[in-house]
Tab-separated table of C-alpha atoms in Angstrom:
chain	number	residue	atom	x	y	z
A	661	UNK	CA	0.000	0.000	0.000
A	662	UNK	CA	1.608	3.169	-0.864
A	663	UNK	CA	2.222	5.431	2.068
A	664	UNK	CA	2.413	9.591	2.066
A	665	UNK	CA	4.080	11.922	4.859
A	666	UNK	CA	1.841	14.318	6.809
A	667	UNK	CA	2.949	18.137	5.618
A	668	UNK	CA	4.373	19.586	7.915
A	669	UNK	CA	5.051	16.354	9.921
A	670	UNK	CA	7.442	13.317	9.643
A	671	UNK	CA	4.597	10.517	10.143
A	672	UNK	CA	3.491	8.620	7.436
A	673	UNK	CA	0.682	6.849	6.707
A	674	UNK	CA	-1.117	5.157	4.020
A	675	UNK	CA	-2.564	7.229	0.960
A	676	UNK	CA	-6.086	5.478	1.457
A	677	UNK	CA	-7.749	5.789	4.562
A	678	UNK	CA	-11.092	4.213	6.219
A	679	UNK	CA	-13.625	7.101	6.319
A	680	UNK	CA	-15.926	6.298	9.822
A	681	UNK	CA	-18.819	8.541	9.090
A	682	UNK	CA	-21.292	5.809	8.085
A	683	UNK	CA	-19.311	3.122	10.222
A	684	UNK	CA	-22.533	1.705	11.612
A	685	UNK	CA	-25.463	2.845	10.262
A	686	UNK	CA	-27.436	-0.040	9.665
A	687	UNK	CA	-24.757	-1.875	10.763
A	688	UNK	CA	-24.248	-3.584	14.241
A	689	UNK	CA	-20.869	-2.551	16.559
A	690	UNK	CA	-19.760	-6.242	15.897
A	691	UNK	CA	-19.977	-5.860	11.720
A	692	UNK	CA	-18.190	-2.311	11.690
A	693	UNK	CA	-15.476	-3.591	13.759
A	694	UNK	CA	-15.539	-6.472	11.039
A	695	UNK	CA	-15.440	-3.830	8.408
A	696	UNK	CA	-12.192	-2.244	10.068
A	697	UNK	CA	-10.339	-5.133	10.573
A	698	UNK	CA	-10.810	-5.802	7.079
A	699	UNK	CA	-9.486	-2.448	6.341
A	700	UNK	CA	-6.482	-3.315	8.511
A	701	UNK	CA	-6.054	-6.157	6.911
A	702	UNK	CA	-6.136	-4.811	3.815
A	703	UNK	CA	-2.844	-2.463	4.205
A	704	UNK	CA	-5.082	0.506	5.702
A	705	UNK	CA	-3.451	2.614	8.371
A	706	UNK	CA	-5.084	5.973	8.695
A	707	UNK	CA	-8.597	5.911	10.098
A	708	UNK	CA	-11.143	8.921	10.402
A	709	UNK	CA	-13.591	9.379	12.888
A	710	UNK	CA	-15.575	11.906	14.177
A	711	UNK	CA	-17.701	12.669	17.724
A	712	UNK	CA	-20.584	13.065	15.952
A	713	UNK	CA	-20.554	10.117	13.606
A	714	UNK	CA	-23.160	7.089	13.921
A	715	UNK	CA	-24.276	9.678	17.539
A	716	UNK	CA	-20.896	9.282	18.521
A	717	UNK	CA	-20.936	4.756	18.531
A	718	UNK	CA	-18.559	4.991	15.725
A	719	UNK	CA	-15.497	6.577	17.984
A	720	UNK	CA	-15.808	4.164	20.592
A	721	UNK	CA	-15.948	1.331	18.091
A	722	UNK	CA	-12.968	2.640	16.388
A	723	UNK	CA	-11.062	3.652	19.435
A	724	UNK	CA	-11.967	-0.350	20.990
A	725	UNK	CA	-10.217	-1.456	17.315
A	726	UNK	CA	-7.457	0.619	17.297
A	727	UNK	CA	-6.128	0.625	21.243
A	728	UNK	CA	-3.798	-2.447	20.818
A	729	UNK	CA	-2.990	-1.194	17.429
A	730	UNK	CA	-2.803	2.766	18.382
A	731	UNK	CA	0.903	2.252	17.293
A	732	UNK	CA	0.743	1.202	13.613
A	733	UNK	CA	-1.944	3.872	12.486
A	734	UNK	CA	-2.755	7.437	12.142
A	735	UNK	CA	-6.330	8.644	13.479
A	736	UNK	CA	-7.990	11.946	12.114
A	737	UNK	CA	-10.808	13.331	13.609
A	738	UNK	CA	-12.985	17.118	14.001
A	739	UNK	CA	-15.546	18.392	16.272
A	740	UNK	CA	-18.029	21.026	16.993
A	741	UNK	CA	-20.874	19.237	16.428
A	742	UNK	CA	-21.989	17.336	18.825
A	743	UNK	CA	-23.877	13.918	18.454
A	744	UNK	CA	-28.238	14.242	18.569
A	745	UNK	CA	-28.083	11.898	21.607
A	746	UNK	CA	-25.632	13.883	23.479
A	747	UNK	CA	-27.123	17.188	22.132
A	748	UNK	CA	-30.818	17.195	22.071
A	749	UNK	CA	-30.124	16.837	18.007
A	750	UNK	CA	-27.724	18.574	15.905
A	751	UNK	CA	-26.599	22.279	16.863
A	752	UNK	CA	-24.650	24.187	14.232
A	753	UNK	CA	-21.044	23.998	14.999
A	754	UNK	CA	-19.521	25.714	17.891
A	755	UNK	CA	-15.851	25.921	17.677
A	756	UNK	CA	-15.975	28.509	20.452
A	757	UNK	CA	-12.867	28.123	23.106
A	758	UNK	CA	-14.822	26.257	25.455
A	759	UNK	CA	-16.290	24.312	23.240
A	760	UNK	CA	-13.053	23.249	21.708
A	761	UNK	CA	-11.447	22.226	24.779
A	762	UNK	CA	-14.177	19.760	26.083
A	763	UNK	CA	-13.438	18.448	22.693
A	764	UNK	CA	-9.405	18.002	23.421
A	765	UNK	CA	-9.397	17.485	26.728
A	766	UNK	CA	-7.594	14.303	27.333
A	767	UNK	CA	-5.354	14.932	24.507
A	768	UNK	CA	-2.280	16.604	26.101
């Protein structure tokens, strides 16, 4: 699988990634984790996931996938939106400074 470097960075990661946003859906935790392993297996090391995808499911599912693999892959994700369940339903974003360190916290 062909890899790229981040700009600005000296990480690489593979050119292909697995997009998250529809990681469940219809689907159940146990098939989207089946649906990232075969992504894994297939050569794919950057993953993208989002709070706010699948009500926020699809980052714990990814984050339970990735933790014994956290060293072999590169993880994007964004926020300001908040998931419906945790919000009441969506709210237009709020990248406000508050707002954006709930959403790092933990990070440091």
């Amino acid at each position: 699988m062909k890899t790229v470097t981040l700009p600005g960075a000296t990480t690489t990661t593979t050119a292909i990634g697995f997009g998250g946003s529809n990681l469940l859906g219809p689907r159940s935790r146990a098939e989207g984790r089946a649906l990232l392993e075969a992504a894994f297996d297939a050569g794919i090391r950057h993953f993208d996931v989002a709070r706010s995808y699948s009500s926020g499911d699809a980052e714990s599912v990814v984050g339970d996938f990735l933790q014994s693999r956290r060293d072999q892959v590169t993880v994007t994700t964004k926020f300001g939106l908040q998931p419906p369940k945790l919000a009441g339903g969506l709210r237009p974003a709020d990248r406000t400074g508050p707002t954006t360190h709930e959403a790092l916290s933990g990070f440091a």
